[in-house]
CSV table of C-alpha atoms and ligand atoms in Angstrom, one decimal:
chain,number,residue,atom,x,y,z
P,1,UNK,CA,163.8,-84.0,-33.2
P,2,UNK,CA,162.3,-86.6,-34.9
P,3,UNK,CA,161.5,-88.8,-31.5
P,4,UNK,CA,160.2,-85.9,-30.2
P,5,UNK,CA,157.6,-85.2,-33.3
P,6,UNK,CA,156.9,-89.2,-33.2
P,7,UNK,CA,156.8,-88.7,-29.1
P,8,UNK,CA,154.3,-85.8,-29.3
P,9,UNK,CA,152.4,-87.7,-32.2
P,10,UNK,CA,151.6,-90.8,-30.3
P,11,UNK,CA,150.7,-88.8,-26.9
P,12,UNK,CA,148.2,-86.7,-28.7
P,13,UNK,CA,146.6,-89.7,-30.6
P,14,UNK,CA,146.5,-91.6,-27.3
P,15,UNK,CA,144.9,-88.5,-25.8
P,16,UNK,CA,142.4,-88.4,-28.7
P,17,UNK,CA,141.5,-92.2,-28.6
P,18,UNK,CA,141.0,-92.2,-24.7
P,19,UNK,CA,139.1,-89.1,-24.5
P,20,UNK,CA,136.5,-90.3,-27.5
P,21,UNK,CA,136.2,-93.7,-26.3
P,22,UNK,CA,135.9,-93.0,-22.6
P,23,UNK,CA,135.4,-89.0,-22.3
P,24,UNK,CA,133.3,-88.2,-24.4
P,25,UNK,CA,129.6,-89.0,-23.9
P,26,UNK,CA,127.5,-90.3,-26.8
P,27,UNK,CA,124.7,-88.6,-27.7
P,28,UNK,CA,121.1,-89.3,-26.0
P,29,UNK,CA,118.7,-90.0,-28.5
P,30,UNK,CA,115.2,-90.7,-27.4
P,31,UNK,CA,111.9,-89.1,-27.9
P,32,UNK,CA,112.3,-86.1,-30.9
P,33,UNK,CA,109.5,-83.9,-29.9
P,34,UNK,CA,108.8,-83.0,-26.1
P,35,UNK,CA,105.8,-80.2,-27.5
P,36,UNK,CA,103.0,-80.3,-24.6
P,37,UNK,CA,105.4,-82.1,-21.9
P,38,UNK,CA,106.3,-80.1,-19.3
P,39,UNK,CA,109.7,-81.4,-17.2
P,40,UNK,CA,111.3,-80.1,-14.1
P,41,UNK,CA,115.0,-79.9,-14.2
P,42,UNK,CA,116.7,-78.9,-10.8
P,43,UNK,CA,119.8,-76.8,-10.1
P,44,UNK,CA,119.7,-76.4,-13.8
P,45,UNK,CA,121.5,-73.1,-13.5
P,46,UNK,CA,125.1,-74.2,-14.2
P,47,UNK,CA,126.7,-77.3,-15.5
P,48,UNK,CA,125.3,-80.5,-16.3
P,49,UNK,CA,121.7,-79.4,-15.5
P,50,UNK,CA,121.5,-76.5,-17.9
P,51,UNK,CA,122.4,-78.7,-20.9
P,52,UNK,CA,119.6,-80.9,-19.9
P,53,UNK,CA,117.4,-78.2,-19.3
P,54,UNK,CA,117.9,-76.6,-23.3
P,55,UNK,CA,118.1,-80.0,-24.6
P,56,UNK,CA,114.8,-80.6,-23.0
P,57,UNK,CA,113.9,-77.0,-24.4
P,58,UNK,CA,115.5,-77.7,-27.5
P,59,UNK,CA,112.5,-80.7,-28.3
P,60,UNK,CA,109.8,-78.0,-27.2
P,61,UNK,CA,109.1,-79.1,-23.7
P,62,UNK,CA,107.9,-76.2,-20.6
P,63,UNK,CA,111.0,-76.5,-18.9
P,64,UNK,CA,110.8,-75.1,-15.0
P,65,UNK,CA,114.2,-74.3,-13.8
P,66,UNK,CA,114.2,-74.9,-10.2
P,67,UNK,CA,117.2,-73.4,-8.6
P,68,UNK,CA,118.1,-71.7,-5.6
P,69,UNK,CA,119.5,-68.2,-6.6
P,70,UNK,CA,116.4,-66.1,-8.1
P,71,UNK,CA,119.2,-64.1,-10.1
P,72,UNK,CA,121.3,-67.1,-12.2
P,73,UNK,CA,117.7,-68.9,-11.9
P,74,UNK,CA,116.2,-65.7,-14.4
P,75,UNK,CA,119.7,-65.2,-16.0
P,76,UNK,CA,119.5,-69.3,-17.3
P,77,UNK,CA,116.2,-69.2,-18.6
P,78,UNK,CA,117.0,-66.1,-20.0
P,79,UNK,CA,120.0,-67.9,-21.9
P,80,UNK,CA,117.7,-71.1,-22.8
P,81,UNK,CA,114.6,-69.3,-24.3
P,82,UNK,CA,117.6,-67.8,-26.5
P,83,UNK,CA,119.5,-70.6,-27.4
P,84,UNK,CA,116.6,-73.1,-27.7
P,85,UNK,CA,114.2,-70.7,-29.5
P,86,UNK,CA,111.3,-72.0,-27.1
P,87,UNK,CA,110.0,-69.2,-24.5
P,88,UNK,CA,108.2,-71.7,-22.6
P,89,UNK,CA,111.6,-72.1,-20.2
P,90,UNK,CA,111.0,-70.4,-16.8
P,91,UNK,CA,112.3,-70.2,-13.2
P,92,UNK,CA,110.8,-70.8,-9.7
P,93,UNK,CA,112.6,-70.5,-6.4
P,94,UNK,CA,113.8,-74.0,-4.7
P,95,UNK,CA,116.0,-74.4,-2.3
P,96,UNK,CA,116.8,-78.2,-1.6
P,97,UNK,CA,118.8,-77.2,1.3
P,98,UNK,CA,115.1,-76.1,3.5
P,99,UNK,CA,112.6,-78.1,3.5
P,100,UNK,CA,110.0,-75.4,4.1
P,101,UNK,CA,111.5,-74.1,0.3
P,102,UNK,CA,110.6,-77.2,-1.3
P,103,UNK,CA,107.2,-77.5,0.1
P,104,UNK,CA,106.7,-73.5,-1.2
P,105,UNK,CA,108.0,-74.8,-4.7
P,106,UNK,CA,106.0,-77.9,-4.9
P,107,UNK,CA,103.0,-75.4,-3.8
P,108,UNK,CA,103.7,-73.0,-6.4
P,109,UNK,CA,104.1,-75.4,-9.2
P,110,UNK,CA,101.1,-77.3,-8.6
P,111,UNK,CA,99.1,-74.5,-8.4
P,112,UNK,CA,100.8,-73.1,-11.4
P,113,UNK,CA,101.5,-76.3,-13.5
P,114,UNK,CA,99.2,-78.2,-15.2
P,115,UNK,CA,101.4,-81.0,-16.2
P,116,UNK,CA,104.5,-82.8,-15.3
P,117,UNK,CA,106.0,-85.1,-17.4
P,118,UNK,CA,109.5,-85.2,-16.6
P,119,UNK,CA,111.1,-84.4,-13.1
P,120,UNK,CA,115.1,-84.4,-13.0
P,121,UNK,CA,116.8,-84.8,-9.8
P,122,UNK,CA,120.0,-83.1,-10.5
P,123,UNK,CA,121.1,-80.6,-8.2
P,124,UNK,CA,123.8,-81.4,-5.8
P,125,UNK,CA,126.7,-80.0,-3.9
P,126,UNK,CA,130.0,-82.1,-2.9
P,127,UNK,CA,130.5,-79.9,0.0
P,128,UNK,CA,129.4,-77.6,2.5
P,129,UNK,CA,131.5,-74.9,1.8
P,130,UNK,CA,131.1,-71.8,4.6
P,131,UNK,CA,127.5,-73.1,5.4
P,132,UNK,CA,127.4,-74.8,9.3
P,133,UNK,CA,124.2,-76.5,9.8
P,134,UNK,CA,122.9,-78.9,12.9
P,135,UNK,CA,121.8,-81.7,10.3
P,136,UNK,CA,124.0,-83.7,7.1
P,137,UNK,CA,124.0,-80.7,4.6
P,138,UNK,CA,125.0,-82.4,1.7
P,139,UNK,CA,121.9,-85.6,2.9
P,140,UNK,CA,119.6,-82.7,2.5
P,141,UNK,CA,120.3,-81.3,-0.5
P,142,UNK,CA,121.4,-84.4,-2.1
P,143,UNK,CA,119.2,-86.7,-1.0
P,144,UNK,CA,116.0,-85.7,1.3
P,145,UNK,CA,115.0,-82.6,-0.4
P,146,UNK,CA,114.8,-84.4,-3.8
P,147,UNK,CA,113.2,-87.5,-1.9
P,148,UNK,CA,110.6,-84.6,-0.4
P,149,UNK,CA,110.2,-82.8,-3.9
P,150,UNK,CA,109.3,-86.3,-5.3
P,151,UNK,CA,106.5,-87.2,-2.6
P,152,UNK,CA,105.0,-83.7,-2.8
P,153,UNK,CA,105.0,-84.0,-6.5
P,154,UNK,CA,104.0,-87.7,-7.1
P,155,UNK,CA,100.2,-86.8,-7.9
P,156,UNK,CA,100.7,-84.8,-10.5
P,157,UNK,CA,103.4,-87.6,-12.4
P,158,UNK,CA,100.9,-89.9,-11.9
P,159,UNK,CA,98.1,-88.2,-13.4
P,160,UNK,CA,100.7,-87.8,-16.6
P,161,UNK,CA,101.8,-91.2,-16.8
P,162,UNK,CA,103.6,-92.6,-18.2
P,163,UNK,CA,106.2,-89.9,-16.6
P,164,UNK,CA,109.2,-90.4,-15.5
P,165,UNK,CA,111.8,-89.3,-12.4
P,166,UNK,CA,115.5,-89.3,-13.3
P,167,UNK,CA,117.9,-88.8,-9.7
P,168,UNK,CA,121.4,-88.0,-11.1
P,169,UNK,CA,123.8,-89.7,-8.5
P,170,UNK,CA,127.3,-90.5,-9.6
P,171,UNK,CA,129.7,-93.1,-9.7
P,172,UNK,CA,130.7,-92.1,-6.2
P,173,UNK,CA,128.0,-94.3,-5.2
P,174,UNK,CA,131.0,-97.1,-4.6
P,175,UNK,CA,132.3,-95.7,-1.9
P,176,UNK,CA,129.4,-95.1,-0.2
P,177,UNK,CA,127.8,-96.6,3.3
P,178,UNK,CA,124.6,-95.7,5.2
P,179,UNK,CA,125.3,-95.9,8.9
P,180,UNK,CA,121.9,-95.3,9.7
P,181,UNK,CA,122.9,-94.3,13.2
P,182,UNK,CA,124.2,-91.2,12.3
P,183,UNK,CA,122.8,-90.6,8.8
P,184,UNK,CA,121.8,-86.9,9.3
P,185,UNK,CA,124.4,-85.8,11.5
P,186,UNK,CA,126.5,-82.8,10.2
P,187,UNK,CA,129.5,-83.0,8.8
P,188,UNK,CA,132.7,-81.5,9.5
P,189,UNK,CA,136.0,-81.2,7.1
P,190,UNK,CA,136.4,-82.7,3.4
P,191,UNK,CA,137.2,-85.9,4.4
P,192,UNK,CA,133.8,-86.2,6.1
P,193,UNK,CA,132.3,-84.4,3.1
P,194,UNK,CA,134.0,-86.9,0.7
P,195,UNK,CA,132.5,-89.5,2.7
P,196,UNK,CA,129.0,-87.8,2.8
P,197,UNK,CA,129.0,-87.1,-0.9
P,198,UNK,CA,129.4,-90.9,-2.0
P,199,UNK,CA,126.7,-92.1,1.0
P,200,UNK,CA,124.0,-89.2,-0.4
P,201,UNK,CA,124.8,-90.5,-4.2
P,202,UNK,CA,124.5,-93.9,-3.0
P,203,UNK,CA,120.9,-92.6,-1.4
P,204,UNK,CA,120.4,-91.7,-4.7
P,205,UNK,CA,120.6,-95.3,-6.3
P,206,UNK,CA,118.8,-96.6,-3.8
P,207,UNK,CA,116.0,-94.1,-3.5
P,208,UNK,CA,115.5,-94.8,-7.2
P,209,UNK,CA,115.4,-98.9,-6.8
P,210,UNK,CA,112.5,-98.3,-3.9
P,211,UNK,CA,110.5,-95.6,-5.9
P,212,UNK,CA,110.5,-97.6,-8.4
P,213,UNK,CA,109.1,-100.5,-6.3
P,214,UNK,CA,106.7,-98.4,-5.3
P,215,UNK,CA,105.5,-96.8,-8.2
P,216,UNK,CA,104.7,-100.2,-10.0
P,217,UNK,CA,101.9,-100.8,-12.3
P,218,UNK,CA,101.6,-96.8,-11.9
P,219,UNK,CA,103.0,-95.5,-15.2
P,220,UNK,CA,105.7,-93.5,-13.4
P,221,UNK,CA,109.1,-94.8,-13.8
P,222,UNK,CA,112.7,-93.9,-12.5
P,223,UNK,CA,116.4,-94.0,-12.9
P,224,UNK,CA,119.4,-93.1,-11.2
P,225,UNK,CA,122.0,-91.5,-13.8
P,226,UNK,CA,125.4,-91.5,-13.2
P,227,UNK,CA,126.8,-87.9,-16.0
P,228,UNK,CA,130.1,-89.2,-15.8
P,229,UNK,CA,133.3,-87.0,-15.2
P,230,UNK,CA,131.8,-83.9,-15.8
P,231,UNK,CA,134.0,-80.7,-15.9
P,232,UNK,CA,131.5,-78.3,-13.8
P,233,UNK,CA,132.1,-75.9,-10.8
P,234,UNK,CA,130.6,-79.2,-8.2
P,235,UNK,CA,134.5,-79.8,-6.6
P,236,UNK,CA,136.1,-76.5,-8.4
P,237,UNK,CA,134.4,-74.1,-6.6
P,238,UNK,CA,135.6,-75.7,-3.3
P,239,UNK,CA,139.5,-75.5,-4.1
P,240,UNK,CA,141.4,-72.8,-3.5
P,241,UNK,CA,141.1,-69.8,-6.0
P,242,UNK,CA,145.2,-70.2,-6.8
P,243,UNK,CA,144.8,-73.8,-7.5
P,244,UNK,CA,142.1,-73.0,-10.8
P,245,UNK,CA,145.0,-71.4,-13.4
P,246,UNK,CA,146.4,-75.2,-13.2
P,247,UNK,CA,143.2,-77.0,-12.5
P,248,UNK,CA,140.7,-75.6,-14.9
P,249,UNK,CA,142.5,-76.7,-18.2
P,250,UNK,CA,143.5,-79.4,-16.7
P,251,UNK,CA,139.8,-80.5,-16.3
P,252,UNK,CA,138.5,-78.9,-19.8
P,253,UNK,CA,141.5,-81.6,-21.2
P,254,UNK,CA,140.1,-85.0,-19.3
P,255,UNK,CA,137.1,-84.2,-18.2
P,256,UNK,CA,133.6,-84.3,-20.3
P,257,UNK,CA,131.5,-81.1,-20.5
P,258,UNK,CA,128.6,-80.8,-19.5
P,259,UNK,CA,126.6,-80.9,-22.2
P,260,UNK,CA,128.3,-84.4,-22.3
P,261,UNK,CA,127.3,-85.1,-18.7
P,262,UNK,CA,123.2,-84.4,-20.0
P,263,UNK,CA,123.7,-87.4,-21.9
P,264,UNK,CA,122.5,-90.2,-19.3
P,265,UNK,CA,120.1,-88.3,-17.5
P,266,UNK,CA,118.8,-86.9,-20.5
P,267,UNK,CA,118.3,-90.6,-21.8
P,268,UNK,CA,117.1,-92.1,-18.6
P,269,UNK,CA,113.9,-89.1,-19.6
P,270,UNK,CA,113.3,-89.4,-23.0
P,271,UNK,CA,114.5,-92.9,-24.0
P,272,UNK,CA,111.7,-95.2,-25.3
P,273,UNK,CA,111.7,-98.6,-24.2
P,274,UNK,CA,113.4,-98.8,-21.0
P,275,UNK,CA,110.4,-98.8,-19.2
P,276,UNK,CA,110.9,-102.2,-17.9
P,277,UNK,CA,114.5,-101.3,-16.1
P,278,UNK,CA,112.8,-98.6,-13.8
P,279,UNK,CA,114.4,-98.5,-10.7
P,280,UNK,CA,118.2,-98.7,-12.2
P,281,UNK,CA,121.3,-97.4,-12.6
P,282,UNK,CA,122.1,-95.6,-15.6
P,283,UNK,CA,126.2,-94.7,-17.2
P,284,UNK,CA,127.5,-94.0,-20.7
P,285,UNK,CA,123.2,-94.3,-21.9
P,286,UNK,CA,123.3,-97.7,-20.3
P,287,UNK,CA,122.2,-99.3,-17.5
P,288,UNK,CA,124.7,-100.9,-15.6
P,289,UNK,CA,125.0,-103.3,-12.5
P,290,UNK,CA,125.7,-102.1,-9.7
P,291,UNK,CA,127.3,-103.3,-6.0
P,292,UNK,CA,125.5,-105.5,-4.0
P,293,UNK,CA,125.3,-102.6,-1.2
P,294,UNK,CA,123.3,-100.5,-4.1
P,295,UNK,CA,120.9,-103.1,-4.7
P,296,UNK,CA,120.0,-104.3,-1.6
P,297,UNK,CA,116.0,-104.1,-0.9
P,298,UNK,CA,116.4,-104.1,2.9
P,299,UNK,CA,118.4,-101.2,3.2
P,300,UNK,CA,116.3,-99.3,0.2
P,301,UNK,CA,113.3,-100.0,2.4
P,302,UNK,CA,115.5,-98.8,5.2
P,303,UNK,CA,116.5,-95.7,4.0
P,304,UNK,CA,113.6,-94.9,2.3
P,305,UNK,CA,111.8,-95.1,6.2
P,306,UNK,CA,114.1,-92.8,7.8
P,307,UNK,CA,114.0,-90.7,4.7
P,308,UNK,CA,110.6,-90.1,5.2
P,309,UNK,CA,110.8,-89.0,9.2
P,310,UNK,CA,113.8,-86.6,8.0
P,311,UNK,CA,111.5,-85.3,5.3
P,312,UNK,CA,108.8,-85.0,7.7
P,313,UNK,CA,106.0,-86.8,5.7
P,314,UNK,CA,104.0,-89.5,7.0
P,315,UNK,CA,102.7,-92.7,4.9
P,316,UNK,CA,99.3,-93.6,4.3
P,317,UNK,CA,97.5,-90.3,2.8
P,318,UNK,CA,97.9,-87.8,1.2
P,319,UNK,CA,97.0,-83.8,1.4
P,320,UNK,CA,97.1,-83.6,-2.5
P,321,UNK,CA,93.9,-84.2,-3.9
P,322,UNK,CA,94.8,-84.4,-7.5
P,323,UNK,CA,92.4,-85.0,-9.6
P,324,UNK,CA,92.1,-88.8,-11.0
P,325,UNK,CA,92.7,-87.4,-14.4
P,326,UNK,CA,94.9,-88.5,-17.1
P,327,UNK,CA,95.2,-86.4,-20.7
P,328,UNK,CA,94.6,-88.0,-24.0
P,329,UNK,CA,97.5,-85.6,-25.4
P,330,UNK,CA,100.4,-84.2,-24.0
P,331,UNK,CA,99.3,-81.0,-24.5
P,332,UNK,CA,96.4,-81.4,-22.4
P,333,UNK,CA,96.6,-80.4,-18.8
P,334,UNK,CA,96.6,-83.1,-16.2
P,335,UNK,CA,94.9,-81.8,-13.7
P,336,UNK,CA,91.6,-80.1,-14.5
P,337,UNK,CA,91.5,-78.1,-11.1
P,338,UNK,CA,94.5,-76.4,-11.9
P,339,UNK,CA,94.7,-72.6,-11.9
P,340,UNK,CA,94.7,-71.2,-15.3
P,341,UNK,CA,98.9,-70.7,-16.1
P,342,UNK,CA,98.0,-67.0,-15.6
P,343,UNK,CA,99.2,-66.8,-12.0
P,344,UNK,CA,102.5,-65.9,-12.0
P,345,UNK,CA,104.6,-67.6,-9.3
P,346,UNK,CA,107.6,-67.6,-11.2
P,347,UNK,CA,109.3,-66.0,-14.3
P,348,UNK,CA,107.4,-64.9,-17.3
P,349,UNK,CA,106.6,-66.0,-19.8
P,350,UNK,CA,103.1,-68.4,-19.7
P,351,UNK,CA,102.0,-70.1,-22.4
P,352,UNK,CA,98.7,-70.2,-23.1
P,353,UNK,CA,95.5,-72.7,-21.4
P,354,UNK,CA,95.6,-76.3,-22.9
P,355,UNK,CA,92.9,-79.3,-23.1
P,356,UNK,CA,90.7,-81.0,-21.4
P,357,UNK,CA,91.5,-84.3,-19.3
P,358,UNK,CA,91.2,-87.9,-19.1
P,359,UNK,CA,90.5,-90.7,-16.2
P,360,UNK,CA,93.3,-92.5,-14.5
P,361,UNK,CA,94.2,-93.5,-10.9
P,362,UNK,CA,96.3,-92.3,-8.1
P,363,UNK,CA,97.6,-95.5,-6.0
P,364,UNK,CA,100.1,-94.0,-3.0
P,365,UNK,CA,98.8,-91.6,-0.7
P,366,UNK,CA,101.3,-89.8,1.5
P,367,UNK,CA,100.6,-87.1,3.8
P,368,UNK,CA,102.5,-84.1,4.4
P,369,UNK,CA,103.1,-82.5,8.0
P,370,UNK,CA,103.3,-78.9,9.4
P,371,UNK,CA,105.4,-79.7,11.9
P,372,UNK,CA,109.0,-77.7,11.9
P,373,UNK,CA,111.7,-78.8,9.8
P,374,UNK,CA,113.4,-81.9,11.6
P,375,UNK,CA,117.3,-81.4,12.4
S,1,LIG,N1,130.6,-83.0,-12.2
S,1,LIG,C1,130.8,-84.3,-12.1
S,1,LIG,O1,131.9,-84.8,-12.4
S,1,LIG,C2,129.7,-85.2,-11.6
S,1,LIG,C3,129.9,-86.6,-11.5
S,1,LIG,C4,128.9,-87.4,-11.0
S,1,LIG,C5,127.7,-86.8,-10.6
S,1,LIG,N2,127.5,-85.5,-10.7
S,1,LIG,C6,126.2,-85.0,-10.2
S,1,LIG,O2,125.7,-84.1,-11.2
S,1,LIG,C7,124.8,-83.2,-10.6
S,1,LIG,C8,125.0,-81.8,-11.2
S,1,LIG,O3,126.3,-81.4,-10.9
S,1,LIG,P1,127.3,-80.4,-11.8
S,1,LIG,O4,128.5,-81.2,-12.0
S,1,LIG,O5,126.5,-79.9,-12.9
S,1,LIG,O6,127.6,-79.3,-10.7
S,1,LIG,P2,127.2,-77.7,-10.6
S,1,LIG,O7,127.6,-77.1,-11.9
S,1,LIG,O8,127.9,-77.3,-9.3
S,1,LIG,O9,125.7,-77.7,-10.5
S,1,LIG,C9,125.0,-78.0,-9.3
S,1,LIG,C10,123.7,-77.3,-9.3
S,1,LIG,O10,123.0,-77.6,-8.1
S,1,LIG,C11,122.5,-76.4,-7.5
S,1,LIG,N3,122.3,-76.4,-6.1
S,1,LIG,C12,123.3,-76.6,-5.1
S,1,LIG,N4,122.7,-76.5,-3.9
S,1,LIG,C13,121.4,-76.4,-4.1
S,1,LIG,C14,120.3,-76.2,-3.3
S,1,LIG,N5,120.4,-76.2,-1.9
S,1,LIG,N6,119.1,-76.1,-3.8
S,1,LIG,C15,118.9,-76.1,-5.1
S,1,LIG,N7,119.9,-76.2,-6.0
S,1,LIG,C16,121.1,-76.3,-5.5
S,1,LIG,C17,123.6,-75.4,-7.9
S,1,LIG,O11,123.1,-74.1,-7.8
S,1,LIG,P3,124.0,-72.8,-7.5
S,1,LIG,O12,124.6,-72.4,-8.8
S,1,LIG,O13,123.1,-71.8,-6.9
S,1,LIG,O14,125.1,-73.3,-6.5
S,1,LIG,C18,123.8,-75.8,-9.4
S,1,LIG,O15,122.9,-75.2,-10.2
S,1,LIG,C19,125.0,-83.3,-9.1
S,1,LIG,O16,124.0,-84.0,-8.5
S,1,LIG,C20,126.3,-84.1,-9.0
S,1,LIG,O17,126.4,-84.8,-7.8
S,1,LIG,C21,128.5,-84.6,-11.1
């Protein structure tokens, strides 16, 4: 009886070491008071993205929840102005998955938004599920809608500098390659989708390392955040409803919540200082080196080109004529031709008009296209 108490002793105190020293995430830190900022969070209905978005509500920021599903989209913000005590958290429709959806969003929210301050990348999928599509699924949503969303939005980030673009990607990263061959052709079981999953996250990295070449001397900075092992619906809502009695306490027991998960991308937003390491990889609130493949310039550069044809946007200008404005305050709106916040394009409520602006420049012009969605 004894060996069995000592027995059960030990494996519970290992359990309690291992999950606090490599589970558990530490807390973020960063900038206290977000009050004037406004920050995108996307598929910030469930999991790792709602905890950023309320702690990004939490600190006072607009938060725009941009999800797919109009009906958890309201019901989340719903939740956040609640649990945050801020009413500025609201919902507009995106759909990373259609490029013609993102374009609408970026539309609506520019028109809408004066300000953006913070834009997290963090909606993803590890699978196709029922969905059949003639082009990589989980490239799309993982990958070129966020690279799209980013473009159509740089204007206004740059008008706000400093600003900054978090991409959550994922350890996953490792196993990744980008045949660019067949880089948006569908894919077709869960070993494919396994494979997928780890190229789009390693997209991620390397869409981060390129923008943030890009966006040099700008203001604008960005990091690719890896959550962690986060204990979300991502891979359980793709197994077998019989299989979650066992699995889902399984994963409450090893896995980090997801307020947990928040931690890195959370930091990588609001963390002063690490303004000079734009462009990297981000686990555990620290940046980390990554695998040659994930740092490799030519194949950035690579990706980033074909990104652009499979996003349909074209280098060289731009349709967005933001205004060359920069406010003195974060509360003051970016961009002076903005529509007064009264328009509704997306859930109530609107805070009220802010301040006037201030003089900055806008250095990379890229154009959009009307042409149909590429396959
Ligand atoms: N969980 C982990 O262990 C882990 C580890 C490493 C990295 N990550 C990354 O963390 C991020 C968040 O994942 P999570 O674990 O919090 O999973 P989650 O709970 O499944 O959240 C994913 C979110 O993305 C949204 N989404 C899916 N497809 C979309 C689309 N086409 N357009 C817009 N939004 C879409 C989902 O919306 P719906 O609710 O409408 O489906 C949901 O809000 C992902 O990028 C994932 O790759 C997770």
């Amino acid at each position: 009886m004894e060996a069995l108490l000592l027995g059960a002793g030990l494996v519970l105190g290992a359990y309690v070491l291992i999950y606090y020293n490599l589970v558990k995430a530490p807390p973020c830190g960063g900038i206290g008071s977000l009050r004037g900022r406004t920050a995108v969070v996307t598929g910030s209905n469930s999991g790792i993205g709602k905890m950023t978005a309320l702690e990004l509500a939490r600190r006072g920021a607009r938060v725009v929840l941009a999800c797919r599903s109009r009906e958890r989209g309201e019901a989340a913000a719903f939740d956040l102005r609640q649990e945050s005590e801020n009413n500025e958290v609201i919902f507009m429709a995106l759909d990373l998955a259609s490029l013609a959806s993102v374009r609408a969003f970026a539309t609506a929210f520019l028109r809408s938004e004066p300000r953006l301050d913070i834009l997290i990348h963090n909606a993803g999928i590890s699978s196709c599920g029922r969905t059949r599509e003639t082009f990589n699924l989980l490239l799309r949503v993982n990958h070129i809608g966020p690279f799209l969303l980013t473009h159509l939005l740089l204007p206004r980030l740059k008008t706000c500098a400093p600003s900054r673009v978090v991409v959550v990607s994922s350890a996953a990263h490792q196993r990744g390659h980008l045949d660019f061959t067949r880089l948006d052709r569908p894919v077709v079981g869960w070993q494919q989708e396994l494979r997928a999953y780890a190229d789009s996250k390693l997209a991620n990295v390397l869409f981060a390392r390129e923008l943030a070449t890009q966006l040099e001397g700008t203001g604008v900075t960005c990091y690719a955040a890896h959550p962690g092992p986060v204990n979300s619906e991502l891979f359980l809502r793709h197994v077998p409803g019989w299989l979650h009695p066992l699995l889902r306490p399984l994963a409450w027991l090893v896995l980090r919540a997801p307020k947990g998960g928040a931690q890195t991308p959370l930091y990588c937003a609001l963390q002063e200082g690490i303004e000079p390491l734009s462009g990297r990889y981000f686990a555990n609130c620290h940046v980390e080196e990554v695998l040659p493949a994930a740092r490799d310039d030519r194949i950035a550069q690579r990706l980033w080109e074909a990104s652009m044809r499979l996003a349909g946007l074209r280098p060289g200008e731009n349709d967005e004529p933001d205004e060359e404005l920069q406010p003195e305050d974060p509360g003051a709106p970016c961009s002076p031709n903005t529509p007064h916040p009264e328009e509704p394009t997306a859930s109530e409520p609107f805070p009220g008009p802010r301040n006037s602006p201030d003089l900055s420049k806008v250095t990379h012009r890229i154009q959009v296209k009307t042409e149909p969605e590429p396959q």
